[in-house]
PDB file of C-alpha atoms in Angstrom:
ATOM      1  CA  MET A   1       0.000   0.000   0.000  1.00  0.00           C
ATOM      2  CA  ASP A   2       1.294   3.453  -0.843  1.00  0.00           C
ATOM      3  CA  SER A   3       2.230   5.191   2.398  1.00  0.00           C
ATOM      4  CA  ARG A   4       1.677   8.586   0.773  1.00  0.00           C
ATOM      5  CA  ARG A   5      -1.966   7.845   0.159  1.00  0.00           C
ATOM      6  CA  GLN A   6      -4.194   9.425   2.713  1.00  0.00           C
ATOM      7  CA  ALA A   7      -6.627   7.243   4.546  1.00  0.00           C
ATOM      8  CA  ARG A   8     -10.240   8.023   3.889  1.00  0.00           C
ATOM      9  CA  PRO A   9     -12.206   9.171   6.879  1.00  0.00           C
ATOM     10  CA  PRO A  10     -15.007   6.852   7.857  1.00  0.00           C
ATOM     11  CA  SER A  11     -18.158   7.668   6.039  1.00  0.00           C
ATOM     12  CA  THR A  12     -21.040   8.941   8.056  1.00  0.00           C
ATOM     13  CA  GLU A  13     -23.419   7.502   5.523  1.00  0.00           C
ATOM     14  CA  LYS A  14     -23.854   3.868   5.125  1.00  0.00           C
ATOM     15  CA  GLU A  15     -22.225   2.615   1.979  1.00  0.00           C
ATOM     16  CA  PRO A  16     -23.862  -0.181   0.105  1.00  0.00           C
ATOM     17  CA  PRO A  17     -22.213  -3.578   0.682  1.00  0.00           C
ATOM     18  CA  ILE A  18     -21.097  -3.830  -2.952  1.00  0.00           C
ATOM     19  CA  LYS A  19     -19.188  -0.547  -2.618  1.00  0.00           C
ATOM     20  CA  ILE A  20     -17.521  -1.776   0.555  1.00  0.00           C
ATOM     21  CA  LEU A  21     -16.525  -5.025  -1.170  1.00  0.00           C
ATOM     22  CA  GLN A  22     -15.166  -3.091  -4.148  1.00  0.00           C
ATOM     23  CA  ASN A  23     -13.045  -0.930  -1.832  1.00  0.00           C
ATOM     24  CA  VAL A  24     -11.788  -3.988   0.059  1.00  0.00           C
ATOM     25  CA  SER A  25     -11.042  -5.761  -3.217  1.00  0.00           C
ATOM     26  CA  SER A  26      -9.115  -2.723  -4.437  1.00  0.00           C
ATOM     27  CA  GLU A  27      -7.126  -2.630  -1.195  1.00  0.00           C
ATOM     28  CA  ILE A  28      -6.367  -6.360  -1.463  1.00  0.00           C
ATOM     29  CA  ARG A  29      -5.107  -5.961  -5.053  1.00  0.00           C
ATOM     30  CA  GLU A  30      -2.908  -3.079  -3.944  1.00  0.00           C
ATOM     31  CA  TRP A  31      -1.495  -5.167  -1.092  1.00  0.00           C
ATOM     32  CA  GLU A  32      -0.970  -8.058  -3.510  1.00  0.00           C
ATOM     33  CA  ARG A  33       1.025  -5.823  -5.904  1.00  0.00           C
ATOM     34  CA  GLY A  34       3.127  -4.605  -3.014  1.00  0.00           C
ATOM     35  CA  PHE A  35       3.660  -8.152  -1.783  1.00  0.00           C
ATOM     36  CA  ARG A  36       4.698  -9.323  -5.263  1.00  0.00           C
ATOM     37  CA  THR A  37       7.177  -6.448  -5.517  1.00  0.00           C
ATOM     38  CA  VAL A  38       8.655  -7.352  -2.141  1.00  0.00           C
ATOM     39  CA  MET A  39       8.885 -11.042  -3.097  1.00  0.00           C
ATOM     40  CA  LEU A  40      10.599 -10.138  -6.367  1.00  0.00           C
ATOM     41  CA  ARG A  41      13.156  -8.091  -4.440  1.00  0.00           C
ATOM     42  CA  VAL A  42      13.661 -10.941  -1.962  1.00  0.00           C
ATOM     43  CA  ARG A  43      14.350 -13.348  -4.859  1.00  0.00           C
ATOM     44  CA  GLN A  44      16.777 -10.872  -6.402  1.00  0.00           C
ATOM     45  CA  ILE A  45      18.585 -10.554  -3.080  1.00  0.00           C
ATOM     46  CA  GLY A  46      18.733 -14.353  -2.859  1.00  0.00           C
ATOM     47  CA  VAL A  47      20.343 -14.529  -6.299  1.00  0.00           C
ATOM     48  CA  LEU A  48      22.881 -11.892  -5.268  1.00  0.00           C
ATOM     49  CA  ILE A  49      23.657 -13.796  -2.078  1.00  0.00           C
ATOM     50  CA  ASP A  50      24.145 -16.998  -4.119  1.00  0.00           C
ATOM     51  CA  ARG A  51      26.599 -15.128  -6.334  1.00  0.00           C
ATOM     52  CA  LEU A  52      28.336 -13.582  -3.348  1.00  0.00           C
ATOM     53  CA  GLY A  53      29.475 -16.962  -1.958  1.00  0.00           C
ATOM     54  CA  PRO A  54      31.828 -17.840  -4.836  1.00  0.00           C
ATOM     55  CA  ALA A  55      33.032 -14.247  -5.012  1.00  0.00           C
ATOM     56  CA  LEU A  56      33.985 -14.405  -1.324  1.00  0.00           C
ATOM     57  CA  ASP A  57      35.772 -17.704  -1.951  1.00  0.00           C
ATOM     58  CA  ASP A  58      37.707 -16.079  -4.802  1.00  0.00           C
ATOM     59  CA  LEU A  59      38.540 -13.128  -2.575  1.00  0.00           C
ATOM     60  CA  SER A  60      39.795 -15.465   0.139  1.00  0.00           C
ATOM     61  CA  GLU A  61      42.045 -17.220  -2.380  1.00  0.00           C
ATOM     62  CA  LEU A  62      43.356 -13.864  -3.579  1.00  0.00           C
ATOM     63  CA  LEU A  63      44.160 -12.843  -0.010  1.00  0.00           C
ATOM     64  CA  ASP A  64      46.021 -16.120   0.551  1.00  0.00           C
ATOM     65  CA  ALA A  65      47.984 -15.564  -2.659  1.00  0.00           C
ATOM     66  CA  ALA A  66      48.790 -11.988  -1.603  1.00  0.00           C
ATOM     67  CA  LYS A  67      50.116 -13.279   1.740  1.00  0.00           C
ATOM     68  CA  GLN A  68      52.321 -15.811  -0.057  1.00  0.00           C
ATOM     69  CA  ILE A  69      53.604 -13.099  -2.394  1.00  0.00           C
ATOM     70  CA  ALA A  70      54.392 -10.868   0.590  1.00  0.00           C
ATOM     71  CA  GLU A  71      56.264 -13.698   2.330  1.00  0.00           C
ATOM     72  CA  THR A  72      58.186 -14.487  -0.862  1.00  0.00           C
ATOM     73  CA  ALA A  73      59.033 -10.817  -1.344  1.00  0.00           C
ATOM     74  CA  GLU A  74      60.297 -10.665   2.224  1.00  0.00           C
ATOM     75  CA  GLY A  75      62.511 -13.705   1.578  1.00  0.00           C
ATOM     76  CA  LEU A  76      63.768 -12.134  -1.647  1.00  0.00           C
ATOM     77  CA  ALA A  77      64.623  -8.935   0.215  1.00  0.00           C
ATOM     78  CA  VAL A  78      66.686 -10.931   2.713  1.00  0.00           C
ATOM     79  CA  SER A  79      68.395 -12.797  -0.147  1.00  0.00           C
ATOM     80  CA  ALA A  80      69.060  -9.555  -1.992  1.00  0.00           C
ATOM     81  CA  LYS A  81      70.704  -8.129   1.116  1.00  0.00           C
ATOM     82  CA  GLY A  82      72.945 -11.208   1.308  1.00  0.00           C
ATOM     83  CA  ILE A  83      73.759 -10.907  -2.407  1.00  0.00           C
ATOM     84  CA  ASP A  84      74.647  -7.239  -1.930  1.00  0.00           C
ATOM     85  CA  GLN A  85      76.977  -8.129   0.927  1.00  0.00           C
ATOM     86  CA  SER A  86      78.562 -10.917  -1.130  1.00  0.00           C
ATOM     87  CA  ALA A  87      78.979  -8.573  -4.096  1.00  0.00           C
ATOM     88  CA  GLU A  88      80.771  -6.053  -1.856  1.00  0.00           C
ATOM     89  CA  ILE A  89      83.138  -8.781  -0.622  1.00  0.00           C
ATOM     90  CA  ILE A  90      83.768 -10.034  -4.170  1.00  0.00           C
ATOM     91  CA  ALA A  91      84.434  -6.501  -5.410  1.00  0.00           C
ATOM     92  CA  ARG A  92      86.835  -5.836  -2.529  1.00  0.00           C
ATOM     93  CA  ASP A  93      88.663  -9.149  -3.110  1.00  0.00           C
ATOM     94  CA  ALA A  94      88.797  -8.543  -6.876  1.00  0.00           C
ATOM     95  CA  GLU A  95      90.394  -5.155  -6.220  1.00  0.00           C
ATOM     96  CA  LYS A  96      92.988  -6.759  -3.936  1.00  0.00           C
ATOM     97  CA  ILE A  97      93.715  -9.419  -6.581  1.00  0.00           C
ATOM     98  CA  ALA A  98      94.054  -6.756  -9.272  1.00  0.00           C
ATOM     99  CA  GLN A  99      96.475  -4.811  -7.077  1.00  0.00           C
ATOM    100  CA  ALA A 100      98.531  -7.954  -6.329  1.00  0.00           C
ATOM    101  CA  LEU A 101      98.581  -9.239  -9.928  1.00  0.00           C
ATOM    102  CA  PRO A 102     101.555  -7.144 -11.131  1.00  0.00           C
ATOM    103  CA  ALA A 103     103.618  -8.295  -8.149  1.00  0.00           C
ATOM    104  CA  VAL A 104     102.726 -11.939  -8.820  1.00  0.00           C
ATOM    105  CA  GLU A 105     103.695 -11.535 -12.478  1.00  0.00           C
ATOM    106  CA  ARG A 106     107.079 -10.054 -11.487  1.00  0.00           C
ATOM    107  CA  LEU A 107     107.591 -12.867  -8.987  1.00  0.00           C
ATOM    108  CA  GLY A 108     106.805 -15.403 -11.716  1.00  0.00           C
ATOM    109  CA  ARG A 109     109.326 -13.837 -14.101  1.00  0.00           C
ATOM    110  CA  LEU A 110     111.941 -13.864 -11.327  1.00  0.00           C
ATOM    111  CA  ALA A 111     111.249 -17.555 -10.633  1.00  0.00           C
ATOM    112  CA  ASP A 112     111.681 -18.274 -14.363  1.00  0.00           C
ATOM    113  CA  ARG A 113     115.218 -16.756 -14.263  1.00  0.00           C
ATOM    114  CA  LEU A 114     116.411 -18.854 -11.333  1.00  0.00           C
ATOM    115  CA  PRO A 115     118.489 -21.937 -12.156  1.00  0.00           C
ATOM    116  CA  GLY A 116     116.139 -24.849 -12.603  1.00  0.00           C
ATOM    117  CA  GLY A 117     113.266 -22.399 -12.858  1.00  0.00           C
ATOM    118  CA  GLY A 118     110.980 -22.026 -15.741  1.00  0.00           C
ATOM    119  CA  ARG A 119     108.451 -24.414 -16.983  1.00  0.00           C
ATOM    120  CA  ARG A 120     109.127 -28.058 -16.769  1.00  0.00           C
ATOM    121  CA  SER A 121     107.631 -30.647 -19.004  1.00  0.00           C
ATOM    122  CA  ALA A 122     105.524 -33.365 -17.457  1.00  0.00           C
ATOM    123  CA  ALA A 123     107.929 -36.106 -18.690  1.00  0.00           C
ATOM    124  CA  GLY A 124     110.961 -34.489 -17.020  1.00  0.00           C
ATOM    125  CA  ARG A 125     109.649 -34.526 -13.530  1.00  0.00           C
TER     126      ARG A 125
END
């Protein structure tokens, strides 16, 4: 029933029974239309709720995947820090080797000049 519709004041005259029945019938049809509209909306809400279940399952799976990605990213960050530290050590050691290389080459040339120095063949050993 439309809530904006104003209720009719009771009639002071007696209405004929057919008129009363017509008014009641009209009211019943109006209530029936309202009831059907409400039931249609209830069915539509039911369909939406049925669709919501799988969507929530999908969302739950996405959240689980996001957690795994975050944990993996955290592990990668730790690994990257270790790689950075290793790279610093390798760079430092490579610099030391590069600095020592000329001295090692000179030492090798000196050893080649010593008696019995130089390269020996495998058969002569």
